Amino acid sequence: VASSQNLAMMLIGRFLAGFAAAGYSPNIQIYVAEITQTKHRGWLSALTVPIMAIGVLLMYTIGSWLPWHLAAAVCTPVPCMLAVTLSFFYDSPYWYFHIGKEKSAHSAIEQFRGSDCNVVSEVFQIQEHVRR
């Protein structure tokens, strides 16, 4: 969007960006629900939508002060940093159990909960859920 040469390119870029956001937004909520502890799952999953709304509001505010191509360029580093940092995260323990990688699932749960937590009961709950 930031490098668009005319209005049509900007609108197509904006459409594709919105289409991509509609595709990844539910995945964010699913991932957050799968990696959080049961007692925090509800509010942390619900927090994803307001955070995205705050991001949109922030971009509208920045867009009212800057030209549109600069406003689009300002937000470019954020997804780039997100892609780099997410590459170091483990996948969901549910996913690891689903594909049969139990050791990786245990490592992922320990990574998300901390090595000092007893995760055995949670591992059994996830395994039962995946088997259904």
Short mmCIF file of C-alpha atoms in Angstrom, two decimals:
data_model
loop_
_atom_site.label_atom_id
_atom_site.label_comp_id
_atom_site.label_asym_id
_atom_site.label_seq_id
_atom_site.Cartn_x
_atom_site.Cartn_y
_atom_site.Cartn_z
CA VAL A 1 0.00 0.00 0.00
CA ALA A 2 2.80 2.40 0.88
CA SER A 3 4.43 2.02 -2.54
CA SER A 4 1.22 2.38 -4.57
CA GLN A 5 1.58 4.54 -7.66
CA ASN A 6 -2.12 5.33 -8.10
CA LEU A 7 -5.51 4.98 -6.45
CA ALA A 8 -6.28 1.58 -8.00
CA MET A 9 -3.06 0.07 -6.65
CA MET A 10 -3.78 1.50 -3.22
CA LEU A 11 -7.33 0.12 -3.19
CA ILE A 12 -6.21 -3.33 -4.37
CA GLY A 13 -3.46 -3.37 -1.74
CA ARG A 14 -5.91 -2.30 0.94
CA PHE A 15 -8.38 -4.99 -0.16
CA LEU A 16 -5.68 -7.69 -0.03
CA ALA A 17 -4.48 -6.49 3.37
CA GLY A 18 -8.05 -6.57 4.72
CA PHE A 19 -8.60 -10.01 3.22
CA ALA A 20 -5.42 -11.28 4.89
CA ALA A 21 -6.43 -9.73 8.22
CA ALA A 22 -9.79 -11.46 8.04
CA GLY A 23 -7.93 -14.74 7.53
CA TYR A 24 -5.43 -14.43 10.35
CA SER A 25 -7.63 -12.81 13.00
CA PRO A 26 -9.43 -16.04 13.99
CA ASN A 27 -6.10 -17.85 14.03
CA ILE A 28 -4.76 -15.41 16.60
CA GLN A 29 -7.68 -16.15 18.92
CA ILE A 30 -7.30 -19.90 18.45
CA TYR A 31 -3.56 -19.78 19.13
CA VAL A 32 -4.02 -17.66 22.25
CA ALA A 33 -6.75 -20.02 23.51
CA GLU A 34 -4.54 -23.06 22.94
CA ILE A 35 -1.44 -21.74 24.69
CA THR A 36 -2.99 -20.07 27.73
CA GLN A 37 -3.89 -21.67 31.01
CA THR A 38 -7.53 -22.55 31.52
CA LYS A 39 -8.10 -19.90 34.18
CA HIS A 40 -6.83 -17.12 31.87
CA ARG A 41 -8.14 -18.43 28.56
CA GLY A 42 -11.36 -16.42 28.40
CA TRP A 43 -10.08 -12.93 29.04
CA LEU A 44 -6.86 -13.38 27.06
CA SER A 45 -8.76 -14.69 24.04
CA ALA A 46 -11.22 -11.82 24.31
CA LEU A 47 -8.38 -9.31 24.54
CA THR A 48 -7.23 -9.94 20.98
CA VAL A 49 -10.16 -8.11 19.35
CA PRO A 50 -9.81 -4.85 21.35
CA ILE A 51 -6.06 -4.85 20.74
CA MET A 52 -6.66 -5.08 16.98
CA ALA A 53 -9.27 -2.33 17.25
CA ILE A 54 -6.79 -0.12 19.09
CA GLY A 55 -4.29 -0.74 16.29
CA VAL A 56 -6.84 0.34 13.69
CA LEU A 57 -7.71 3.44 15.73
CA LEU A 58 -4.02 4.26 16.05
CA MET A 59 -3.53 3.97 12.29
CA TYR A 60 -6.56 6.19 11.61
CA THR A 61 -5.08 8.76 13.98
CA ILE A 62 -1.65 8.58 12.35
CA GLY A 63 -3.34 8.74 8.93
CA SER A 64 -5.05 11.99 9.86
CA TRP A 65 -1.66 13.63 10.52
CA LEU A 66 0.50 12.08 7.80
CA PRO A 67 0.01 11.55 4.07
CA TRP A 68 -1.46 8.10 3.33
CA HIS A 69 1.74 6.62 1.89
CA LEU A 70 3.76 7.66 4.95
CA ALA A 71 1.07 6.36 7.30
CA ALA A 72 1.20 3.00 5.51
CA ALA A 73 4.99 2.96 5.66
CA VAL A 74 4.98 3.75 9.40
CA CYS A 75 3.14 0.53 10.17
CA THR A 76 5.41 -1.68 8.03
CA PRO A 77 8.00 -2.48 10.76
CA VAL A 78 5.39 -3.87 13.16
CA PRO A 79 4.42 -6.97 11.13
CA CYS A 80 8.06 -7.49 10.18
CA MET A 81 9.08 -7.55 13.86
CA LEU A 82 6.12 -9.79 14.63
CA ALA A 83 7.14 -12.29 11.96
CA VAL A 84 10.69 -12.41 13.32
CA THR A 85 9.65 -12.82 16.95
CA LEU A 86 6.97 -15.42 16.20
CA SER A 87 9.52 -17.59 14.44
CA PHE A 88 11.04 -18.26 17.88
CA PHE A 89 7.73 -19.33 19.44
CA TYR A 90 6.67 -22.92 19.78
CA ASP A 91 3.62 -24.14 17.93
CA SER A 92 0.51 -24.94 19.92
CA PRO A 93 0.69 -28.03 22.15
CA TYR A 94 -2.61 -29.09 20.62
CA TRP A 95 -1.01 -29.02 17.19
CA TYR A 96 1.97 -31.07 18.33
CA PHE A 97 -0.32 -33.71 19.85
CA HIS A 98 -2.45 -33.71 16.72
CA ILE A 99 0.52 -34.54 14.51
CA GLY A 100 1.94 -37.06 17.00
CA LYS A 101 4.90 -35.10 18.38
CA GLU A 102 4.37 -35.65 22.11
CA LYS A 103 7.88 -34.55 23.13
CA SER A 104 7.49 -31.27 21.27
CA ALA A 105 4.10 -30.77 22.92
CA HIS A 106 5.64 -31.22 26.37
CA SER A 107 8.41 -28.76 25.47
CA ALA A 108 5.87 -26.24 24.21
CA ILE A 109 3.77 -26.46 27.36
CA GLU A 110 6.85 -26.03 29.52
CA GLN A 111 7.90 -23.06 27.40
CA PHE A 112 4.52 -21.37 27.85
CA ARG A 113 4.04 -22.28 31.53
CA GLY A 114 7.61 -22.23 32.77
CA SER A 115 9.80 -25.16 33.72
CA ASP A 116 8.83 -24.96 37.41
CA CYS A 117 5.12 -25.71 36.73
CA ASN A 118 3.68 -29.21 36.89
CA VAL A 119 2.07 -29.66 33.48
CA VAL A 120 1.26 -33.39 33.64
CA SER A 121 -2.48 -32.95 34.22
CA GLU A 122 -2.72 -30.37 31.47
CA VAL A 123 -0.87 -32.69 29.09
CA PHE A 124 -3.41 -35.44 29.78
CA GLN A 125 -6.31 -33.02 29.26
CA ILE A 126 -4.92 -31.91 25.90
CA GLN A 127 -4.30 -35.50 24.81
CA GLU A 128 -7.89 -36.45 25.68
CA HIS A 129 -9.23 -33.43 23.85
CA VAL A 130 -7.19 -34.19 20.72
CA ARG A 131 -8.26 -37.86 20.71
CA ARG A 132 -11.95 -36.90 20.51
#
